[in-house]
CSV table of C-alpha atoms in Angstrom, one decimal:
chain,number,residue,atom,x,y,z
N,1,UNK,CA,0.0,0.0,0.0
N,2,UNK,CA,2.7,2.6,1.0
N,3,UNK,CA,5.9,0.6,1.4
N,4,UNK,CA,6.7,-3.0,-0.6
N,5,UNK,CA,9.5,-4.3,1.7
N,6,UNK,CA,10.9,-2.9,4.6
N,7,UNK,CA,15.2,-3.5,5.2
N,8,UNK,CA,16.5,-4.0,8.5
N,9,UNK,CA,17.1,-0.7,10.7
N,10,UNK,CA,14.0,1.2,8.8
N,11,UNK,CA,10.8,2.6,10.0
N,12,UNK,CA,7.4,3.8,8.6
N,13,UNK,CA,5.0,5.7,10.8
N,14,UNK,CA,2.2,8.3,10.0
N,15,UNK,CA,0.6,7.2,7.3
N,16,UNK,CA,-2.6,6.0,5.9
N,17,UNK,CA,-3.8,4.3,2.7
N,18,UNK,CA,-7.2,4.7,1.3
N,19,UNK,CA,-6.7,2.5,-2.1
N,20,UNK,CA,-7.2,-1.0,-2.8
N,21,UNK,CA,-3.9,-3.2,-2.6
N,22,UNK,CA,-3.7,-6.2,-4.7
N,23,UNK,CA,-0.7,-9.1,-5.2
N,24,UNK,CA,0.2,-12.6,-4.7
N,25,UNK,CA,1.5,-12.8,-1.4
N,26,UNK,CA,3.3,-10.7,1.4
N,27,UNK,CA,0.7,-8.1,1.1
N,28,UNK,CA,-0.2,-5.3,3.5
N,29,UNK,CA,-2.4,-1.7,3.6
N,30,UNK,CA,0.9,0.1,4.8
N,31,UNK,CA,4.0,-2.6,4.4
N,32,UNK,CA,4.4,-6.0,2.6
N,33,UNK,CA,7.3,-7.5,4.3
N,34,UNK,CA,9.1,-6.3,7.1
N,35,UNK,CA,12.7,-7.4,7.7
N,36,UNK,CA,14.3,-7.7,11.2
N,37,UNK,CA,14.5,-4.5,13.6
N,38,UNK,CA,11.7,-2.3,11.8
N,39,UNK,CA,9.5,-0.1,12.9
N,40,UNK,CA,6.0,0.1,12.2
N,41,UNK,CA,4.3,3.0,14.1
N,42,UNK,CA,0.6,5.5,14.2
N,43,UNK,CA,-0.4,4.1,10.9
N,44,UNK,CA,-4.1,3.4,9.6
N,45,UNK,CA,-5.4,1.3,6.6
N,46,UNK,CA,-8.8,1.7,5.3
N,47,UNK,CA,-8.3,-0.4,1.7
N,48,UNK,CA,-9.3,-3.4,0.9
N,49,UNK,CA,-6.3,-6.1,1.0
N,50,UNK,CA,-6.2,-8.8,-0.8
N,51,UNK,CA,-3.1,-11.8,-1.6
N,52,UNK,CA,-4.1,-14.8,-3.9
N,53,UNK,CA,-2.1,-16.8,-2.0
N,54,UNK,CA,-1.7,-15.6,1.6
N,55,UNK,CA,0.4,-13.8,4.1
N,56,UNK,CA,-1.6,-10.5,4.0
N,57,UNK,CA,-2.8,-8.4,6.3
N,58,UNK,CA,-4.5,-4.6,6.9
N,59,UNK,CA,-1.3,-3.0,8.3
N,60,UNK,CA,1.6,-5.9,6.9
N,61,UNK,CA,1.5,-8.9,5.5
N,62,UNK,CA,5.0,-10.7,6.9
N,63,UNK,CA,6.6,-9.5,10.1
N,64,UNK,CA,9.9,-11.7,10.3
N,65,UNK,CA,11.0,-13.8,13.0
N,66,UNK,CA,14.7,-13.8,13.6
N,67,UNK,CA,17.3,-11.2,15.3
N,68,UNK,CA,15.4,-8.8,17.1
N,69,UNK,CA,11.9,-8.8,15.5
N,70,UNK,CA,10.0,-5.5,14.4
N,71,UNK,CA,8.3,-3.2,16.5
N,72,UNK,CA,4.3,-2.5,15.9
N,73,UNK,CA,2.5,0.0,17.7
N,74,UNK,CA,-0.3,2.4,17.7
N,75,UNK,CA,-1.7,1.2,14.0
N,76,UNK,CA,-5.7,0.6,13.1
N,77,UNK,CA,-6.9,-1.1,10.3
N,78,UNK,CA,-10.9,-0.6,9.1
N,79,UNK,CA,-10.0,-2.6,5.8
N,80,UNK,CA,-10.9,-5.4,4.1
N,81,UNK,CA,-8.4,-8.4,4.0
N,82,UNK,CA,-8.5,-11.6,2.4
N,83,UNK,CA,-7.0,-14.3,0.3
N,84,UNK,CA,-9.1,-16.4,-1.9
N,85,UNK,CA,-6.3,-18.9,-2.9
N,86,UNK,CA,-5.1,-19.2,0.2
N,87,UNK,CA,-7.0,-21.1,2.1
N,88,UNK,CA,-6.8,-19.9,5.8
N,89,UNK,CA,-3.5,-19.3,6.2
N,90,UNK,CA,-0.9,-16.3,6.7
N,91,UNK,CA,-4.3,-14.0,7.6
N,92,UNK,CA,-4.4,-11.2,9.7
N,93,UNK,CA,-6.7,-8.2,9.9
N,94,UNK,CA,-3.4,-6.0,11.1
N,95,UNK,CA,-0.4,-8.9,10.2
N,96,UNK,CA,-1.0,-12.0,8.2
N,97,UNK,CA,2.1,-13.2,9.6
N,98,UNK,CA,3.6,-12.9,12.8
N,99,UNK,CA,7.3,-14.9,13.7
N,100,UNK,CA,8.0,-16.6,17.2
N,101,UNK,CA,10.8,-13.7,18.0
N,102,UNK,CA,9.3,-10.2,18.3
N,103,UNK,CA,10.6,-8.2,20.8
N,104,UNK,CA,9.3,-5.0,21.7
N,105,UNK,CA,6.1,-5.7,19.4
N,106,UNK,CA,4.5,-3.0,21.2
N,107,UNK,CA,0.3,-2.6,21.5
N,108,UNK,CA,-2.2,-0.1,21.2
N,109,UNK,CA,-3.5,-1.7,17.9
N,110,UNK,CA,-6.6,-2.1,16.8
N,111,UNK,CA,-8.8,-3.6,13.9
N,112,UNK,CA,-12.4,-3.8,12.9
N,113,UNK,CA,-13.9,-7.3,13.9
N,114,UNK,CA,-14.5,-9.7,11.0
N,115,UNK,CA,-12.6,-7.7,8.5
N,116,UNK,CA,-10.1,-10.6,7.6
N,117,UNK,CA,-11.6,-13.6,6.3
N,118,UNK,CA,-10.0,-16.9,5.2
N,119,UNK,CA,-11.3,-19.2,2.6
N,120,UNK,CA,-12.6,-23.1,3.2
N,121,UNK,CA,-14.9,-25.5,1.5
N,122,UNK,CA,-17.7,-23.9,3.8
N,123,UNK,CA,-17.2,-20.6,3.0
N,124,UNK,CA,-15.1,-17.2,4.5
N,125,UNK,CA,-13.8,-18.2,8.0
N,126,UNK,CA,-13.2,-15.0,10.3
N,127,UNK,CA,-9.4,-14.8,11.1
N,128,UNK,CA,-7.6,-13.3,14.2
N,129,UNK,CA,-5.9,-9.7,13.8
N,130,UNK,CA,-2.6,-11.6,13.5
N,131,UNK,CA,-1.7,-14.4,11.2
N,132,UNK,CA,0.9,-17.2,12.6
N,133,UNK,CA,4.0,-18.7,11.3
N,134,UNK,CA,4.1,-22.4,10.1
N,135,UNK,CA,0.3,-22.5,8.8
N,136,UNK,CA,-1.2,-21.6,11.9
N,137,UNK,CA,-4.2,-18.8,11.3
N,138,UNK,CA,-4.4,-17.9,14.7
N,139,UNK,CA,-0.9,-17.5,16.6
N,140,UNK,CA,-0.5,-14.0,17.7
N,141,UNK,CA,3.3,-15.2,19.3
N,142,UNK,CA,2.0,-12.8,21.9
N,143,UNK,CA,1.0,-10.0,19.9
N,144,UNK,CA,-2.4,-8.3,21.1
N,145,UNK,CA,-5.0,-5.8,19.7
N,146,UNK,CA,-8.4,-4.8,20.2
N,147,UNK,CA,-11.3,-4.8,18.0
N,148,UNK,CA,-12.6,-1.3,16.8
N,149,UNK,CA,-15.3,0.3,19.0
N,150,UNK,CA,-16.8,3.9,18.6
N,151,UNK,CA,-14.7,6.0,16.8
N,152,UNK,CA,-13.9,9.2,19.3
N,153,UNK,CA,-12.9,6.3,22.0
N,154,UNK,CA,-10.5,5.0,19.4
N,155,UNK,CA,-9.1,8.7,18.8
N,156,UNK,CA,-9.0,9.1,22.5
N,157,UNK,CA,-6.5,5.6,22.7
N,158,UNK,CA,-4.7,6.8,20.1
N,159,UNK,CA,-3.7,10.3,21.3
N,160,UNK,CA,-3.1,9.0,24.5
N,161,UNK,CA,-0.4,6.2,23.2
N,162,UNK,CA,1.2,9.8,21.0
N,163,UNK,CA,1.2,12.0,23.9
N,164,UNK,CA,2.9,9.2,26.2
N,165,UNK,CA,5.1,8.1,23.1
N,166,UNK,CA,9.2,7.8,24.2
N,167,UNK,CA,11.2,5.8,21.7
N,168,UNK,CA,12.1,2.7,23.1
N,169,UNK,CA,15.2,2.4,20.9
N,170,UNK,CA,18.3,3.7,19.6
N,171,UNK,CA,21.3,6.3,21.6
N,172,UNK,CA,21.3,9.1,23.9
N,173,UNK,CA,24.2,10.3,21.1
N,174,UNK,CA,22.1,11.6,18.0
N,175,UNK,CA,25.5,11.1,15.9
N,176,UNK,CA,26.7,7.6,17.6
N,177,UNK,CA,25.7,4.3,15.7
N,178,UNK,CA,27.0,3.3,12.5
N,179,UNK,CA,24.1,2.1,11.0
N,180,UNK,CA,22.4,5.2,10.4
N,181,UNK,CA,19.0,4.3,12.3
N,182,UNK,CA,19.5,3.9,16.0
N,183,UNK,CA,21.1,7.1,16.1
N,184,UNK,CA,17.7,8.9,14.6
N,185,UNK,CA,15.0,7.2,16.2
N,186,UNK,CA,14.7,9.7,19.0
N,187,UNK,CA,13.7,12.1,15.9
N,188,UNK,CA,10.7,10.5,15.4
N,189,UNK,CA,7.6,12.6,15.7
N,190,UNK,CA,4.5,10.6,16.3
N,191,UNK,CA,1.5,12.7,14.8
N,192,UNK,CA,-1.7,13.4,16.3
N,193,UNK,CA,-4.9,11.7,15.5
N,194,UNK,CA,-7.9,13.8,14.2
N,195,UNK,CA,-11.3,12.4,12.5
N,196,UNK,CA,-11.6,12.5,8.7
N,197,UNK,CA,-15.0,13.6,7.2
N,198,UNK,CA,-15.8,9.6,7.8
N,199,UNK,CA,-15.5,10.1,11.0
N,200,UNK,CA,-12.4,7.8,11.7
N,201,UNK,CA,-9.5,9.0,13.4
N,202,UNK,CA,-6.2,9.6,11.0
N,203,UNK,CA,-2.8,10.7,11.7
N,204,UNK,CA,-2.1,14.8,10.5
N,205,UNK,CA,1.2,16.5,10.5
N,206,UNK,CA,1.2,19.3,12.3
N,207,UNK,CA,1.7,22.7,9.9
């Protein structure tokens, strides 16, 4: 939706998507594929999601699982998310897949309820808001959100996660660390959450 495949050491935060998203697999409303020691932070997806073949989901469709895992906080997703191939596998309404090693994964997500389906012989199966690793639909590996309620309590949680927000990683030294990252995540500025004409809370810059 915003960003294909995230490297090690990179971060996406404040954005939204709006359009439809469409591939085979390791498809997401914000990121397809995030490698170890990302960042996903205050992001929303409202498009519809969909993989032919699994791992998808609203905000990512692959978290990996080695190193030090990703971090994932403070996102929504009020999209669509589904893979018709793929049986009932690798689907998430936030991540379709989620590894065993995820440190800091974070909270404060959230996801509207029944939004991901999975396909069987009966029909569309409701998945979890996070996917699991080795075929397993509903392993969250300890990962939690919360479904959707009314939208100003939503925009209440999510201000209050911005206005308590410290950055969890990187140096007291803005210039130390060679790897160009840790050295800059104290720059991040989380944006505030204010309620679209639809009436859903989205993150705006401030002018």
């Amino acid at each position: 939706g915003v960003v294909g495949s995230m490297k090690a050491w990179s971060a996406v935060f404040n954005c939204v998507n709006y359009g439809v998203v469409y591939g085979d697999e390791q498809v997401g409303g914000i990121v397809g594929y995030c490698d170890a020691d990302t960042v996903v932070i205050n992001n929303a997806n409202f498009g519809s999601v969909t993989a032919e073949w699994g791992y998808v989901g609203g905000i990512v469709g692959e978290m990996t699982n080695f190193l030090n895992g990703c971090t994932f906080s403070n996102n929504y997703s009020a999209g669509k998310v589904r893979a018709p191939q793929g049986g009932t596998t690798y689907i998430g309404a936030l991540v379709g897949a989620v590894g065993e090693v995820v440190a800091d994964f974070g909270g404060n997500n959230f996801y509207l309820e029944g939004s991901a389906v999975g396909t069987a012989s009966t029909g569309e199966i409701p998945m979890r808001a996070f996917g699991g690793d080795g075929g397993s639909s509903d392993g969250s590996h300890g990962a939690t959100a919360q479904p959707i309620t009314t939208p100003g309590a939503l925009l209440d949680a999510l201000n209050g996660y911005v206005d308590s927000f410290v950055p969890s990683l990187g140096t007291e030294d803005p210039n130390d660390g060679d790897n160009g990252f840790h050295g800059h995540i104290r720059e991040f500025v989380l944006s505030k959450w204010e309620l679209n004409d639809d009436g859903y809370p989205v993150p705006v810059l401030a002018e």
